[in-house]
Short mmCIF file of the C-alpha atoms (twelve columns), coordinates in Angstrom:
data_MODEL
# 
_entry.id   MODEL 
# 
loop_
_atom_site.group_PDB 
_atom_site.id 
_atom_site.type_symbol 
_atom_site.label_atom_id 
_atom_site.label_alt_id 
_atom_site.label_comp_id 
_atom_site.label_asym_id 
_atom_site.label_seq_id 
_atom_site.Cartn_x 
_atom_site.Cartn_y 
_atom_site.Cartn_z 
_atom_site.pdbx_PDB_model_num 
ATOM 1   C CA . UNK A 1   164.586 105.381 163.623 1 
ATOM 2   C CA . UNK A 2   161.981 103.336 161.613 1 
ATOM 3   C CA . UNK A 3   163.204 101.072 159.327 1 
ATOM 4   C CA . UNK A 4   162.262 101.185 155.602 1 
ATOM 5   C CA . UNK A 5   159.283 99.483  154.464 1 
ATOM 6   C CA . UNK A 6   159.167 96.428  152.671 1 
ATOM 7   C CA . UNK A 7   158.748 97.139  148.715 1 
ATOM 8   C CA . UNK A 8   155.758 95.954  147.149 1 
ATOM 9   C CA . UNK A 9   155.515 94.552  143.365 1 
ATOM 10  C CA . UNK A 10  152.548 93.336  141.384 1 
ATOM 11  C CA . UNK A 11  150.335 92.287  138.641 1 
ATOM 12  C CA . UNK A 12  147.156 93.588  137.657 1 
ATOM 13  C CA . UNK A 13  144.686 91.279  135.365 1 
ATOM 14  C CA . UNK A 14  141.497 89.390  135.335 1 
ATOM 15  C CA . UNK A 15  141.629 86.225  135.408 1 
ATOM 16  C CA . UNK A 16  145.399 85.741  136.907 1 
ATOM 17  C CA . UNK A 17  145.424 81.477  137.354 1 
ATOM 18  C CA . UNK A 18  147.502 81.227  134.506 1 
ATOM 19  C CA . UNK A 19  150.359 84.078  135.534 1 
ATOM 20  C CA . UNK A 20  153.627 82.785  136.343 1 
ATOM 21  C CA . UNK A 21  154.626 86.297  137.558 1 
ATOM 22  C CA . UNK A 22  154.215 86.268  140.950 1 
ATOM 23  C CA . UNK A 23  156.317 82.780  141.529 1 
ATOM 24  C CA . UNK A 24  158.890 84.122  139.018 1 
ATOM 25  C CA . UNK A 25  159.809 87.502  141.150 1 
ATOM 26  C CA . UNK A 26  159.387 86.442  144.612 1 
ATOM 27  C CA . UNK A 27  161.831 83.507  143.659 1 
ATOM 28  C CA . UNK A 28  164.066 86.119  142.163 1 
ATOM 29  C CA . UNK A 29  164.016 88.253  145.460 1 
ATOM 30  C CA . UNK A 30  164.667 85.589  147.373 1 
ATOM 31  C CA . UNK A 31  167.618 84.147  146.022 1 
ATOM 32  C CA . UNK A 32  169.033 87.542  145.383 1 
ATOM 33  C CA . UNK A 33  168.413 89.180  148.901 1 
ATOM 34  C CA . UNK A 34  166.014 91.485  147.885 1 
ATOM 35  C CA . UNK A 35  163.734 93.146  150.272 1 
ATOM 36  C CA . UNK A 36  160.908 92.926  148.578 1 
ATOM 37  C CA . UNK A 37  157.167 91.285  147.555 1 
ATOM 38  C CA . UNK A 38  154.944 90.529  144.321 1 
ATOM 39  C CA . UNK A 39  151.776 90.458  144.763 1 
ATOM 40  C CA . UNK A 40  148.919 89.224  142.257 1 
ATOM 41  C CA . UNK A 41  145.407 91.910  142.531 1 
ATOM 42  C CA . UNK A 42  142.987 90.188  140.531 1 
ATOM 43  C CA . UNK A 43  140.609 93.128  139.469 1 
ATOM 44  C CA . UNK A 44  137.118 92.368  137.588 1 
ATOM 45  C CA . UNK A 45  137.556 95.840  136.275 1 
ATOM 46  C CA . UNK A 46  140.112 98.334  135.158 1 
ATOM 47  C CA . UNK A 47  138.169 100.891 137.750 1 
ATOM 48  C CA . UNK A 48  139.857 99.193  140.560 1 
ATOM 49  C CA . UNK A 49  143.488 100.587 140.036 1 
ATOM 50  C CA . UNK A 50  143.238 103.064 141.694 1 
ATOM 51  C CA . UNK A 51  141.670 101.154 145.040 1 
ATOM 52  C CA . UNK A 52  144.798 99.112  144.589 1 
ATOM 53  C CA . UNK A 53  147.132 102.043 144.508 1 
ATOM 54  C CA . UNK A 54  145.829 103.609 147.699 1 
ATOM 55  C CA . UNK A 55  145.744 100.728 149.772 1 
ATOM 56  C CA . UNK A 56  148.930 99.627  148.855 1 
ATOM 57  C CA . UNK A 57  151.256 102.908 150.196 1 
ATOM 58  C CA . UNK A 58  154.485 100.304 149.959 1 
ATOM 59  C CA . UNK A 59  153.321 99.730  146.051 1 
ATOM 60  C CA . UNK A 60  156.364 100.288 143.931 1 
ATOM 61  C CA . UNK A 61  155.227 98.852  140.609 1 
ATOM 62  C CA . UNK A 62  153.068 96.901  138.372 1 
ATOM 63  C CA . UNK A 63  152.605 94.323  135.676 1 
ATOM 64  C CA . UNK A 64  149.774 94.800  133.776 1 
ATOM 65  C CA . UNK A 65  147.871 91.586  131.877 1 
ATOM 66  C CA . UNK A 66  144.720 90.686  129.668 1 
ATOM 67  C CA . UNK A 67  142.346 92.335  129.811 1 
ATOM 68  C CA . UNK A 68  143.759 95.996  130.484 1 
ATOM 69  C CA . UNK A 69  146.796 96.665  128.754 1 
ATOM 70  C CA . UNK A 70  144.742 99.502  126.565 1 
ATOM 71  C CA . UNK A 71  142.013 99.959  129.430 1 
ATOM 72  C CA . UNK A 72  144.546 101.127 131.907 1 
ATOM 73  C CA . UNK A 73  145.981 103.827 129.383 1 
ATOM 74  C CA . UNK A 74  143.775 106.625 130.652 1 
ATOM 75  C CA . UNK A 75  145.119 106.307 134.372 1 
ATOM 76  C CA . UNK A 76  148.270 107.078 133.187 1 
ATOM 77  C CA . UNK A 77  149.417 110.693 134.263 1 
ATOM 78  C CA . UNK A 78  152.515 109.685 131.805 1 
ATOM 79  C CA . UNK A 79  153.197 107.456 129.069 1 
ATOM 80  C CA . UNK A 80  156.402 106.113 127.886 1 
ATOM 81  C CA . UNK A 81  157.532 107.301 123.807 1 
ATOM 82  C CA . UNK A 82  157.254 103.353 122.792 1 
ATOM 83  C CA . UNK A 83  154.252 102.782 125.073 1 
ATOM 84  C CA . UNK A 84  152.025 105.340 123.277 1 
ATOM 85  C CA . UNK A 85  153.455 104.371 120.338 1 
ATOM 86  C CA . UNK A 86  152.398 100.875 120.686 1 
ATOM 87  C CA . UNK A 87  149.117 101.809 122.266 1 
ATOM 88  C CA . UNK A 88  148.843 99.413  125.151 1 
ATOM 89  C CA . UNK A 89  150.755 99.621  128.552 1 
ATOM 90  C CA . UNK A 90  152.087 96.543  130.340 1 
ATOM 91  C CA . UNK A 91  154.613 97.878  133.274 1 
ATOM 92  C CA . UNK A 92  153.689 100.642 135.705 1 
ATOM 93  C CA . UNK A 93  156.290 102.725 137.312 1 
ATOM 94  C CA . UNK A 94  154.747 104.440 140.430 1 
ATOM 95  C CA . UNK A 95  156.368 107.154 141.487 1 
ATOM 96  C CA . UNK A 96  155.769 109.440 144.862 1 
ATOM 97  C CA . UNK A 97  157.086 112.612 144.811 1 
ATOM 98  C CA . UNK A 98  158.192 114.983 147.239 1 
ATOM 99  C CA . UNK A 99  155.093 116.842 148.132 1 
ATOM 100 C CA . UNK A 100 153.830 112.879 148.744 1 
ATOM 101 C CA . UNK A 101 151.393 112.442 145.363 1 
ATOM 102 C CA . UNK A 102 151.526 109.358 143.614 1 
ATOM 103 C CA . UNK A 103 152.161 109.507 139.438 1 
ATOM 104 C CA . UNK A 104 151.453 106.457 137.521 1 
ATOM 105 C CA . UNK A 105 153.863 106.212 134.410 1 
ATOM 106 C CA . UNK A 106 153.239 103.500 131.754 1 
ATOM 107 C CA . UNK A 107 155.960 101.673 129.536 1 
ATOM 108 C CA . UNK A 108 155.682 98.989  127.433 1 
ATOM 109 C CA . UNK A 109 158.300 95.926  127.845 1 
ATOM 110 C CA . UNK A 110 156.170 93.105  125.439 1 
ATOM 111 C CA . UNK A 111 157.516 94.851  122.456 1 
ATOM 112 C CA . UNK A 112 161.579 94.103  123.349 1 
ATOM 113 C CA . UNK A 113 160.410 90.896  125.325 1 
ATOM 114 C CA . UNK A 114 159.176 89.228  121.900 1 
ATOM 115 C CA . UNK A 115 161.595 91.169  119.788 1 
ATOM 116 C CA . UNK A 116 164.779 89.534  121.432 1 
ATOM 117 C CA . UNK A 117 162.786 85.828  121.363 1 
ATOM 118 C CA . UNK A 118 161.533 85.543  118.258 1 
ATOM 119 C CA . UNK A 119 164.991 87.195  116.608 1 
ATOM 120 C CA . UNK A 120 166.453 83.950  116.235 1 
ATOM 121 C CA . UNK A 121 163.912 82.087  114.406 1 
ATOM 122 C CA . UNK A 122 163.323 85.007  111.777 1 
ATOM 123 C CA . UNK A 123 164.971 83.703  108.209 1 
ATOM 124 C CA . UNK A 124 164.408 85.441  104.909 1 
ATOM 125 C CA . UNK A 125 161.067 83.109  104.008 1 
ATOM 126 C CA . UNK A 126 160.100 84.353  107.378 1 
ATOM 127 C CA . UNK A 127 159.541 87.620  106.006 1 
ATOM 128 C CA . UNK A 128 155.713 87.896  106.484 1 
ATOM 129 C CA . UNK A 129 153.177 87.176  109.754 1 
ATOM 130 C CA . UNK A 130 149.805 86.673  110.504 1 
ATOM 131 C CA . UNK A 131 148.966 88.149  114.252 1 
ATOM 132 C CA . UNK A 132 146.117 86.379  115.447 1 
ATOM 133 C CA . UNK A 133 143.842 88.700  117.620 1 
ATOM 134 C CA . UNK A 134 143.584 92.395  118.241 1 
ATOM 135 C CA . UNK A 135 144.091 93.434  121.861 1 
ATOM 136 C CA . UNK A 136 146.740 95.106  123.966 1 
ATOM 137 C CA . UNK A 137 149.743 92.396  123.030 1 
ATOM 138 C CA . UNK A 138 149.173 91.984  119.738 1 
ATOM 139 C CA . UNK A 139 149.940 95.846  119.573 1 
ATOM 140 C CA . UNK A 140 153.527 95.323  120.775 1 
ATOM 141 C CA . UNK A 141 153.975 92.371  119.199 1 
ATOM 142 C CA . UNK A 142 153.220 93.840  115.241 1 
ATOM 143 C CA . UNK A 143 155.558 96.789  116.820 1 
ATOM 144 C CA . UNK A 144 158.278 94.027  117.363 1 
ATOM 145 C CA . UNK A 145 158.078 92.675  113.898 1 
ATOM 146 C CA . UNK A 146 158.034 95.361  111.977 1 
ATOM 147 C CA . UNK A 147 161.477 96.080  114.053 1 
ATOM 148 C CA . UNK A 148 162.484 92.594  112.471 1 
ATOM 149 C CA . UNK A 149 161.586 93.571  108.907 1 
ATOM 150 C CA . UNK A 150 158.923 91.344  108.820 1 
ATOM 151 C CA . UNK A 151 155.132 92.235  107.616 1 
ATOM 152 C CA . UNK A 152 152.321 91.836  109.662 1 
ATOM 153 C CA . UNK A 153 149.132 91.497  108.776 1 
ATOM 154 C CA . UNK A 154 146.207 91.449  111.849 1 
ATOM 155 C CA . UNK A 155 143.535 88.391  111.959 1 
ATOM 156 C CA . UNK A 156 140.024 89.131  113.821 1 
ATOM 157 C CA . UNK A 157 137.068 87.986  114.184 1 
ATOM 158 C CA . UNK A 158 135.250 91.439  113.806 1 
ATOM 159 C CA . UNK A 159 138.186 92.734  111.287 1 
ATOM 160 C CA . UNK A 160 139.110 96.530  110.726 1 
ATOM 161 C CA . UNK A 161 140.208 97.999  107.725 1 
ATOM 162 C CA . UNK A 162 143.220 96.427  106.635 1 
ATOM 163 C CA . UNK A 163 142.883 93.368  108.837 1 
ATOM 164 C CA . UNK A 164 141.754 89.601  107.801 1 
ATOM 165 C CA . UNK A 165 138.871 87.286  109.064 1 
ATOM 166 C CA . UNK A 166 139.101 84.014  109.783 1 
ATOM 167 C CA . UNK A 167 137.961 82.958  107.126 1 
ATOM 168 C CA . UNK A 168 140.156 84.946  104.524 1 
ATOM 169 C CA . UNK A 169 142.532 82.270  105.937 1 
ATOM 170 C CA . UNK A 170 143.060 80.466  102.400 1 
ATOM 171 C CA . UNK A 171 145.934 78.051  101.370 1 
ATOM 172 C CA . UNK A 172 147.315 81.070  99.456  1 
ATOM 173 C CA . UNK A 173 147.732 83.695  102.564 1 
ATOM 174 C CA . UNK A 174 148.994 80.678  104.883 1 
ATOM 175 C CA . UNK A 175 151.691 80.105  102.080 1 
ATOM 176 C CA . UNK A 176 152.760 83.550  101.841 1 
ATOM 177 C CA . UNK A 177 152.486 84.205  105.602 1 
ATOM 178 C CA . UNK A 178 155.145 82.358  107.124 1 
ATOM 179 C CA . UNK A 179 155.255 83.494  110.886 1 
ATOM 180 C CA . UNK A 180 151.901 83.217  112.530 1 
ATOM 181 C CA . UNK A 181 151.555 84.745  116.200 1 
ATOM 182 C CA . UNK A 182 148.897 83.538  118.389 1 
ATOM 183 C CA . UNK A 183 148.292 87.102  120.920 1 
ATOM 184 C CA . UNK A 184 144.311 85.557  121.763 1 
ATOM 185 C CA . UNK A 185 143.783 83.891  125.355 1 
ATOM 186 C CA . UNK A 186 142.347 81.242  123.137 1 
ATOM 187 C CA . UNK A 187 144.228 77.567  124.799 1 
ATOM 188 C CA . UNK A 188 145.244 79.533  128.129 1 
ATOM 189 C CA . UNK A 189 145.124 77.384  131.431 1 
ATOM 190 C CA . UNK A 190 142.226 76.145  132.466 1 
ATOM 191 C CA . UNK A 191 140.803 76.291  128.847 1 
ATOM 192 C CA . UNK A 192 143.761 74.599  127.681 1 
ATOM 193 C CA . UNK A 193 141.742 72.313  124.252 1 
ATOM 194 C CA . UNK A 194 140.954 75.735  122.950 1 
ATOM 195 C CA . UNK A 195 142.863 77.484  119.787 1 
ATOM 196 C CA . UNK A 196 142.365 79.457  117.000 1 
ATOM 197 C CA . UNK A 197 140.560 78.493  114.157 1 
ATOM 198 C CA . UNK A 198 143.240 78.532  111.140 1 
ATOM 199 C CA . UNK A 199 143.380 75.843  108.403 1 
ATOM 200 C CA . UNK A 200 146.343 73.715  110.271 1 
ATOM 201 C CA . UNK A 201 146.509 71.638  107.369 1 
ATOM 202 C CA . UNK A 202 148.177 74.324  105.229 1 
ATOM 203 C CA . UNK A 203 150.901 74.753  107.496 1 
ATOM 204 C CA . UNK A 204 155.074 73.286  106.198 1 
ATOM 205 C CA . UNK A 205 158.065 72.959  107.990 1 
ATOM 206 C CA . UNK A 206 158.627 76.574  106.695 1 
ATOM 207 C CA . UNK A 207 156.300 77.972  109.094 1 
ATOM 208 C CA . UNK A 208 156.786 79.245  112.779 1 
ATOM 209 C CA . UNK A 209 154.164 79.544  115.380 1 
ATOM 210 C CA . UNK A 210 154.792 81.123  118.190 1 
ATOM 211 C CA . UNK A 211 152.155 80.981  121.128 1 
ATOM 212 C CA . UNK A 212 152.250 83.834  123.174 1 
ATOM 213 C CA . UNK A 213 150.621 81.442  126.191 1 
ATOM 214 C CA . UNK A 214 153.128 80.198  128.198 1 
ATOM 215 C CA . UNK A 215 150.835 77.664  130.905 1 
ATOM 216 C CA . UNK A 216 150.252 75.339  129.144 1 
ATOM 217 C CA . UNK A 217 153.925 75.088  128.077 1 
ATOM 218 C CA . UNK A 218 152.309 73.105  125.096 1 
ATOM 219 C CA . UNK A 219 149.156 74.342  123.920 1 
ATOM 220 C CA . UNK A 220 146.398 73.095  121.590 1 
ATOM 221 C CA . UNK A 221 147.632 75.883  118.802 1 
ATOM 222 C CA . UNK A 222 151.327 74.782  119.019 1 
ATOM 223 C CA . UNK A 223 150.698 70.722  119.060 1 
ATOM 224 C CA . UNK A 224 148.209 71.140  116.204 1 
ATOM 225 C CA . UNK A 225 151.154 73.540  114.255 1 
ATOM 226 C CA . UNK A 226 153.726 70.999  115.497 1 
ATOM 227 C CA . UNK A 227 151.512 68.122  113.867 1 
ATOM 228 C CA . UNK A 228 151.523 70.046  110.685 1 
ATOM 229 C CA . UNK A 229 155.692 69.886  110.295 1 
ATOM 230 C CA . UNK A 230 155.747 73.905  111.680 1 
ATOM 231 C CA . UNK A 231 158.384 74.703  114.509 1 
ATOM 232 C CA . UNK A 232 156.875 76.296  117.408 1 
ATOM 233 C CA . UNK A 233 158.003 78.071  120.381 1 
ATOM 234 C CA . UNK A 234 155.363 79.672  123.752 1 
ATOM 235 C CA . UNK A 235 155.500 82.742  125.635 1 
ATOM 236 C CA . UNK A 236 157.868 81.743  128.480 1 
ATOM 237 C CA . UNK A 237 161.017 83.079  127.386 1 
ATOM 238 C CA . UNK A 238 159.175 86.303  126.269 1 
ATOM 239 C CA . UNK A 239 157.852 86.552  129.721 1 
ATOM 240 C CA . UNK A 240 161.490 86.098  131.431 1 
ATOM 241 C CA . UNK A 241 162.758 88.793  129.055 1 
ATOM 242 C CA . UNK A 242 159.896 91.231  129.665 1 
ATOM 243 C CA . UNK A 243 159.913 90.563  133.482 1 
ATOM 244 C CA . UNK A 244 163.566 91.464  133.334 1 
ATOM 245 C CA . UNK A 245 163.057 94.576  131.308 1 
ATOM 246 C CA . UNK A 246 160.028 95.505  133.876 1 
ATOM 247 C CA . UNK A 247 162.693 94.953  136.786 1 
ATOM 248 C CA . UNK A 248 165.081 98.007  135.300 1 
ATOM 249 C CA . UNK A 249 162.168 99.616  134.266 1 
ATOM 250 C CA . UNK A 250 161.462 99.792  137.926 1 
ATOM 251 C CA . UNK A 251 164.637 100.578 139.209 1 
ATOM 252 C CA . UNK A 252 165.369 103.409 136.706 1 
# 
């Protein structure tokens, strides 16, 4: 009798240098006996999914990171409530059915990841954000604030309807916006002297910054904020918590 094959785990982005992921689960299977592998497939484009599901029979599930957390959407052949909700996908259940087909399901896990971090640091002046960028985690992460009662407001460079510039960035909407939520790769390992281009100066101990990024553990948005009196916090504990959530997801 064959024995059963070794499970297989992963992470799907482009670039993935800065990911923590794979170091964070095969660490975890180790020390908890757990037969199984995470893998990092660094695709150039969201095309190559599927490449990476066939060659990969033992493939169990996936992580998904910038720059396909909307992209990979249509390769779904179901979508978790909250995920389509949201809009953007960032855990893949894959499961093979009898009749030996593969079905890709998508959840989202940012959402509750940054929900259950950012909980403690919410006060009543902290009852308005700014959410700098507009891709795949800034979806979750507006869906985790409004959870928290605060207001978010979206800050592009090409801005919607609705959404601020840049440059509407005056001492007035920095005053009245008291949580301010860096979701661009903007200061990410190896770029790390990158960050987003908000007036710094207007910033009080009142305010809390929160840097998605988690490598650097400080980055050029949060020492600037710090600078400024602001508390500050990364991304690492929001990764743990999502990791976590994309373990049970997994194992449902």
């Amino acid at each position: 009798m064959s024995l059963p094959r070794r499970k297989v785990y992963g992470l799907i982005g482009y670039p993935l240098s800065h990911s923590f992921s794979m170091n964070y689960f095969n660490n975890m299977f180790e020390s908890e006996n757990i037969d199984a592998e995470y893998v990092n497939f660094e695709i150039p484009e969201i095309g190559d999914l599927m490449e990476v599901v066939s060659e990969n029979p033992n493939l169990s599930g996936l992580n998904v990171t910038i720059p396909y957390k909307e992209q990979v959407i249509p390769y779904m052949d179901e979508i978790d409530s909250e995920a389509e909700l949201i809009g953007a996908v960032n855990v893949i259940k894959i499961i093979k059915t009898k009749g030996g087909d593969v079905r890709l399901k998508g959840y989202n896990s940012d959402a509750m990841g940054f929900q259950n971090s950012i909980a403690p640091l919410i006060n009543p002046k902290r009852n308005r954000a700014l959410i700098l960028g507009t891709g795949g985690a800034s979806k979750a992460i507006n869906r985790a604030l409004v959870n928290l009662g605060v207001q978010p407001v979206f800050v592009s460079r090409n801005p919607a309807e609705d959404q601020l510039a840049y440059t509407d960035l005056t001492p007035e909407v920095m005053a009245d916006h008291k949580v301010i939520v860096n979701c661009t790769p903007l200061g990410m390992y190896p770029n790390v002297d990158q960050c987003p281009d908000i007036p710094y100066e207007c910033l009080t101990p009142d305010h809390l910054c929160y840097d998605l990024i988690y490598n650097p553990d400080v980055t050029t948005f949060m020492r600037k904020s710090r600078a400024n009196g602001a508390e500050v916090k990364n991304g690492l504990e929001m990764l743990l918590l999502q990791a976590f959530e994309s373990w049970n997801i997994w194992n449902l």
